Every structure is written in structure tokens, then in C-alpha cells.
Short mmCIF file of C-alpha atoms in Angstrom, two decimals:
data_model
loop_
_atom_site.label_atom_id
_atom_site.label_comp_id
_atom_site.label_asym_id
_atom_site.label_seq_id
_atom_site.Cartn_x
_atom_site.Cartn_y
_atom_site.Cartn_z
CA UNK A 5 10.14 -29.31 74.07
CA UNK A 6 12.55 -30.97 71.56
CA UNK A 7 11.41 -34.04 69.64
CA UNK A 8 13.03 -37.24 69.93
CA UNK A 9 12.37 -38.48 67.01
CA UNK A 10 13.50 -38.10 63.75
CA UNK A 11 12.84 -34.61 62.62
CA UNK A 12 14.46 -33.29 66.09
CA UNK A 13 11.92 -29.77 65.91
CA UNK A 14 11.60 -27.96 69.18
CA UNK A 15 7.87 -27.45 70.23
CA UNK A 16 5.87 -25.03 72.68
CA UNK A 17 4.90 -27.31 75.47
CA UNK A 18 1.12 -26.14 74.80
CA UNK A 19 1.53 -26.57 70.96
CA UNK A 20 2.76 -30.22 71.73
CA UNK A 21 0.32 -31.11 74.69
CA UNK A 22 2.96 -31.59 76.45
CA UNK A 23 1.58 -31.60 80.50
CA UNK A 24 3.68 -29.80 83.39
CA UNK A 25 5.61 -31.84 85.17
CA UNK A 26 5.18 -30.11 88.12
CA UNK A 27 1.45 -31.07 87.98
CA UNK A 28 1.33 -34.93 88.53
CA UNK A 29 3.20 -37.26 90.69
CA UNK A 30 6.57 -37.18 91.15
CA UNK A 31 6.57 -40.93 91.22
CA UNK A 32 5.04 -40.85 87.50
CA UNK A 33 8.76 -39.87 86.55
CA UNK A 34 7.68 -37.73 83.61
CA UNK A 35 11.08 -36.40 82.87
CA UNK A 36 12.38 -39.52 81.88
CA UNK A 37 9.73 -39.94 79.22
CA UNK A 38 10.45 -39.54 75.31
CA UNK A 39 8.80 -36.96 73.83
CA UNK A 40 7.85 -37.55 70.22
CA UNK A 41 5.97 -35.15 67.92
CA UNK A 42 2.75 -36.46 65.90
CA UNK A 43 4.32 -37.23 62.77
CA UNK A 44 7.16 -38.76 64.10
CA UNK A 45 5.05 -41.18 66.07
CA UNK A 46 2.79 -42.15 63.19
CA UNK A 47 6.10 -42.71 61.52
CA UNK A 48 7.26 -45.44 63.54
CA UNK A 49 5.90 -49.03 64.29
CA UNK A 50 3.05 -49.03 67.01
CA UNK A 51 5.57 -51.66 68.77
CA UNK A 52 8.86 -49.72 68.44
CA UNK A 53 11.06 -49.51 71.43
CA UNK A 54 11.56 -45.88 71.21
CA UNK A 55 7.68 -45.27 71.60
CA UNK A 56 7.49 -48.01 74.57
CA UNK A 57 9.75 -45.76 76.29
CA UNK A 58 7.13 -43.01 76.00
CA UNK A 59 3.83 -44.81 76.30
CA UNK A 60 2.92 -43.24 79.88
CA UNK A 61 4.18 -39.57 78.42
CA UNK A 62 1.49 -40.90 74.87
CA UNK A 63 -1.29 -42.02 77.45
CA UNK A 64 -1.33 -38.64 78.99
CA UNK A 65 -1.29 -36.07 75.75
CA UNK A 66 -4.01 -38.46 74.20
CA UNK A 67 -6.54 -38.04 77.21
CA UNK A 68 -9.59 -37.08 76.20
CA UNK A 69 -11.82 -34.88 78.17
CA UNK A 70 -15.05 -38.04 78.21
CA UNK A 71 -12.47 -40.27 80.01
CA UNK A 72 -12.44 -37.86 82.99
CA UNK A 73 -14.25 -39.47 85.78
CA UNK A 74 -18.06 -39.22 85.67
CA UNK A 75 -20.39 -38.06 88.73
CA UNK A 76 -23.72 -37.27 89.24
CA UNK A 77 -23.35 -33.66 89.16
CA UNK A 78 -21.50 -33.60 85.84
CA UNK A 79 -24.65 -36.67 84.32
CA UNK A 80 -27.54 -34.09 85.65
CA UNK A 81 -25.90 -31.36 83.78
CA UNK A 82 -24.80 -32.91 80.53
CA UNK A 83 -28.17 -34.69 79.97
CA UNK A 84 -30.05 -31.28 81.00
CA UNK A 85 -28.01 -29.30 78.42
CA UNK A 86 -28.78 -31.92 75.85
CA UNK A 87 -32.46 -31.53 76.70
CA UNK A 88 -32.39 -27.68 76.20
CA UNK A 89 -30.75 -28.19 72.84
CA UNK A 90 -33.29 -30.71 71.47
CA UNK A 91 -35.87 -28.37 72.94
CA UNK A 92 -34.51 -25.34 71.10
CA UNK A 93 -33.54 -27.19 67.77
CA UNK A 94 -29.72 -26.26 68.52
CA UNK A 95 -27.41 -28.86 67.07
CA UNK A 96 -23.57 -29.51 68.22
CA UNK A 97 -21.37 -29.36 65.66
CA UNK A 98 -20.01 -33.32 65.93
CA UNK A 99 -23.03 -34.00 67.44
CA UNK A 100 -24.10 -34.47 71.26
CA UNK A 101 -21.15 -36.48 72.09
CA UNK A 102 -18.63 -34.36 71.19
CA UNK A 103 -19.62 -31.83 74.36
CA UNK A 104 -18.66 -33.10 77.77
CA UNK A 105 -19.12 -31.64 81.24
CA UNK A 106 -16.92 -33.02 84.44
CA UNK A 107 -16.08 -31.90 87.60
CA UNK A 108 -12.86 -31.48 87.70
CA UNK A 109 -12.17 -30.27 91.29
CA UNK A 110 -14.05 -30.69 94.35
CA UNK A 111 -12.47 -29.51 97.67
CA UNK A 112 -13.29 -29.12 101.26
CA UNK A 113 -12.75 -25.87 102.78
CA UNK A 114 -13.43 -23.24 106.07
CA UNK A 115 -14.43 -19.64 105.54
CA UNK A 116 -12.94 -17.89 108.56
CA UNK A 117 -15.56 -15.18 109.83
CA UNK A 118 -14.44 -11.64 109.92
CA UNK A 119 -13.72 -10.02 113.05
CA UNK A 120 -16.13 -7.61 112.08
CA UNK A 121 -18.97 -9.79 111.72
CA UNK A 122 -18.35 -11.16 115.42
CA UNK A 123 -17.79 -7.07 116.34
CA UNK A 124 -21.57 -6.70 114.84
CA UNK A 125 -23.63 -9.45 115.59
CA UNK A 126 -21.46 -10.72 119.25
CA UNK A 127 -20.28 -14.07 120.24
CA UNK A 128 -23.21 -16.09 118.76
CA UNK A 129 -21.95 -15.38 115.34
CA UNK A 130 -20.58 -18.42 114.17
CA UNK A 131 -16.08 -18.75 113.92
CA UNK A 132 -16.11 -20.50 110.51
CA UNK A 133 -18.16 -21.76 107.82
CA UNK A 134 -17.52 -25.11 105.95
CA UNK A 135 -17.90 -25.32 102.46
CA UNK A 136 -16.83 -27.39 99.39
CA UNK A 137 -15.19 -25.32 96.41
CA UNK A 138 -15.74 -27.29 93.11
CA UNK A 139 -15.14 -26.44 89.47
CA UNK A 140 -17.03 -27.15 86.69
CA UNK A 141 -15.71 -27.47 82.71
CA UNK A 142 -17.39 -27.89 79.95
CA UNK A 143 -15.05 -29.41 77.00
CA UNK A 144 -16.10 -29.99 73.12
CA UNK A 145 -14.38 -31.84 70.70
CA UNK A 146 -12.69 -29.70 67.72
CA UNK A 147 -10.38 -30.79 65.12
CA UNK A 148 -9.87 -33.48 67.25
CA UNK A 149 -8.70 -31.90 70.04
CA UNK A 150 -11.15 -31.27 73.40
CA UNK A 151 -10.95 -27.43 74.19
CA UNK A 152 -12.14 -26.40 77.38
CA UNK A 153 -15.24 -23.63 76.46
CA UNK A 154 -16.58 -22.66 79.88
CA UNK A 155 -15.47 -22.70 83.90
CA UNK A 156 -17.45 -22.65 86.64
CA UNK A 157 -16.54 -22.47 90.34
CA UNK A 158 -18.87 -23.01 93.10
CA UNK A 159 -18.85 -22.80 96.51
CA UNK A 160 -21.57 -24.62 98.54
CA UNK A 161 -22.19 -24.05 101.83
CA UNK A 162 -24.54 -27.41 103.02
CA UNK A 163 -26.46 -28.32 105.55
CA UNK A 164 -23.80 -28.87 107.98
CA UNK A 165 -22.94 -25.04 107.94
CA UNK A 166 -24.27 -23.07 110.45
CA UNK A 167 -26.67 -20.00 109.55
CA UNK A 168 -26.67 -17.51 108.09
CA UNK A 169 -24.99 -19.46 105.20
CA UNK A 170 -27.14 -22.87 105.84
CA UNK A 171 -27.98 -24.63 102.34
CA UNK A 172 -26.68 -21.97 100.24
CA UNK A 173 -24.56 -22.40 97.13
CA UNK A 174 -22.48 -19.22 95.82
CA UNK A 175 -21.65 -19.08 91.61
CA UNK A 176 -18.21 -17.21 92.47
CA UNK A 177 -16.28 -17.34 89.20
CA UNK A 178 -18.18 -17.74 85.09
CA UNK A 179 -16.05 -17.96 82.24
CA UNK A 180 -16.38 -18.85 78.64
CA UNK A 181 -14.36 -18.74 75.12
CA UNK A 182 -15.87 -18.40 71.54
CA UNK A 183 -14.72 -21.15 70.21
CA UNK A 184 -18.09 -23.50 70.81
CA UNK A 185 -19.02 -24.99 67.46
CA UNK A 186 -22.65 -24.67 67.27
CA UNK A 187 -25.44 -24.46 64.67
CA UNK A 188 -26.94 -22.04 64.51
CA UNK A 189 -23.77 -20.23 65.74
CA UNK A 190 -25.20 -17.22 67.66
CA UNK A 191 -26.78 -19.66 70.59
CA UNK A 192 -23.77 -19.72 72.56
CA UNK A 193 -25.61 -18.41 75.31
CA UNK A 194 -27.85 -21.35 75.30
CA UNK A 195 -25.16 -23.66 76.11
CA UNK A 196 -23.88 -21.42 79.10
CA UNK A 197 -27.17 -20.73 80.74
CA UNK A 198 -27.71 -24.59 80.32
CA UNK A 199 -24.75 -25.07 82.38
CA UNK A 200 -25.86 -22.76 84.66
CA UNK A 201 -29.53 -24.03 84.95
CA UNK A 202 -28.59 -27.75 85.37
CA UNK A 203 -26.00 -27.43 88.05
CA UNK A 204 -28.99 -25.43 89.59
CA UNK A 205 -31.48 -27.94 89.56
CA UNK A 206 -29.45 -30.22 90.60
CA UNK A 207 -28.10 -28.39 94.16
CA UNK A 208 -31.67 -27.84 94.43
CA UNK A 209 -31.89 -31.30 94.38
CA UNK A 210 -29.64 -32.24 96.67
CA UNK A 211 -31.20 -30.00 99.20
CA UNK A 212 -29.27 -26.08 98.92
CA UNK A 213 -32.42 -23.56 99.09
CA UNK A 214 -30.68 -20.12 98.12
CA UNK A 215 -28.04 -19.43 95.00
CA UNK A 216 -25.90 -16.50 95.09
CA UNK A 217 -24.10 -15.32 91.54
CA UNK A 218 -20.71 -13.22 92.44
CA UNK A 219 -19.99 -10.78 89.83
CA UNK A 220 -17.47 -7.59 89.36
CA UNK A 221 -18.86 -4.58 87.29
CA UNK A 222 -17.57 -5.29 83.48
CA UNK A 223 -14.46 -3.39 82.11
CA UNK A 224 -14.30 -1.02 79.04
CA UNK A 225 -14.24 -3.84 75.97
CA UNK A 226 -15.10 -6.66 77.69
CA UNK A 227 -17.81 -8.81 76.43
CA UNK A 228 -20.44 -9.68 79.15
#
């Protein structure tokens, strides 16, 4: 992505926060923004027509991960991970408020059953299974920037679903980075199994009776 401004540099579209296109609404009109690099922008008037022209394109790359949309789920597990911090006497580096959890995705689904299944268990075997797929990020602020530092994706099978998968909630996908800032710094794993432990208190809460974790045998090198 080229710069509009006045030094004219060319930037990697991740380097510049720059969103895909392809991702938001066509009526939105992206394209037709201005792009303008940091520096350039701080260079010019706050009222200059030039940045007017990019304010949507400015609104977009200066999101910040706390002005995501707020639920219950993502409250019960933010304010249990802050609880298991105080209890342990682990401090955030920027303090509490610079870690946020949201729910970024929550979608409605149907699990088709397996021919085999029906094949084993006959025509009382349910045809399909409704669940909701969500996904779960944890972001921290660093250098001023929000970097996402764990992913979770659910799938939770309620009480609508017929048995055998009745109230049951599956942990299908886990993934973290290194870079949360924490002191001291080898409690990582606190934070994660925070995560973990307050999304499952609260689908306990809201009435799923079994948890399932999905998980492939690790790979030569990888860190589990």
C-alpha cells in the first residue's frame, strides 16, 4: 500500500494496518479511501481535507480491540481471569485493562450424522445435530498496538440438540503466541488456563453438563 501523503513510501498492508477489502462491506467503499502513513497523518492538520477523505479508512486501522462489542460470555471470562491473577499475584504488564477478551464470532450450524452412525445404531439415530461455532480472542495492548495472544473455538451443542450430544460443549481448536507481557513472565500458562476455566464455568452456567477438548498428537518441535 502506497502512501498518499507526502513521503509517498509503499507499505505491507499488515505493516500499515491496512484491513482487506474483501472483508467488510462493499457498500463501505474502502477503495476509494486515502491511505496515509502515521507520520504523514500527524503531519497534517486534524481538519485537513486530504485526511477527511480518509476518516472511515483512519476509524478502521485505529480500532481497538476494547471497542469490540461486549457480551456476557466475553464479561464472565475477563473478570474470572482477572480474579486468577490477583489470586496468584500475576500482574499485566499495562495493567488489567490492557488485556481484553471478546467473542468475535458466533454462528449457527448442523452437524450432518454419518451414514455410519445411522448403519450402527438404526433409524432412531438422530439426521443432524445443531450447534453454535463461536470463537474466542484474547487481545493485550503492546506498544500501543492490541495483538491477538490466544484463539479459541467452540462448538456447543445445547439443549435443543438431540442425544447423544445434548448439553455438551466441544474445545475444538487452542492457540496461543508468546508475545503476552506478563510479570513474572513464565505464567503464561496462567492466563490460558484462565481462559479456558472461565469460558467453562460459564457454559456450565448456562446449563451444558459435559466438555470435550479436541486435540491432534504434537509434532517434532512444537511447543505444547
Amino acid at each position: 500500500m502506497q502512501c498518499e501523503g507526502q513521503c509517498k513510501r509503499w507499505y505491507h498492508f499488515t505493516c500499515c494496518m491496512y484491513p482487506d477489502p474483501a472483508q467488510l462491506p462493499q457498500q463501505w467503499q474502502l477503495e476509494k479511501q486515502r491511505f496515509h502513513c502515521p507520520l504523514c497523518r500527524d503531519a497534517l492538520p486534524p481538519h485537513d481535507p486530504s485526511l477527511l477523505a480518509s476518516a472511515k479508512l483512519v476509524a478502521i486501522v485505529d480500532r481497538r480491540a476494547a471497542q469490540l462489542p461486549r457480551c456476557a460470555l466475553s464479561d464472565a471470562v475477563e473478570q474470572f481471569v482477572a480474579a486468577e491473577f490477583r489470586a496468584a499475584g500475576v500482574r499485566l504488564v499495562g495493567g488489567e485493562e490492557s488485556l481484553s477478551v471478546r467473542l468475535v464470532s458466533s454462528k449457527q450450524f448442523t452437524y450432518r450424522a454419518v451414514s455410519g452412525l445411522k448403519a450402527r445404531y438404526g433409524d432412531s439415530f438422530p439426521q443432524e445435530f445443531p450447534y453454535t461455532s463461536r470463537a474466542l480472542l484474547a487481545f493485550q495492548t503492546v506498544e500501543g498496538r492490541d495483538v491477538v495472544l490466544f484463539a479459541m473455538y467452540v462448538q456447543e451443542y445445547g439443549a435443543h440438540c438431540p442425544k447423544p450430544n445434548t448439553n455438551r460443549t466441544y474445545i475444538s481448536y487452542l492457540d496461543s503466541v508468546r508475545y503476552l507481557q506478563i510479570e513474572p513472565p513464565d505464567q503464561r500458562t496462567l492466563a490460558y488456563h484462565a481462559i479456558i476455566n472461565g469460558y467453562l464455568r460459564h457454559a456450565c452456567a448456562r446449563g451444558f453438563e459435559y466438555a470435550h477438548i479436541w486435540v491432534a498428537p504434537p509434532q517434532a518441535g512444537d511447543e505444547y
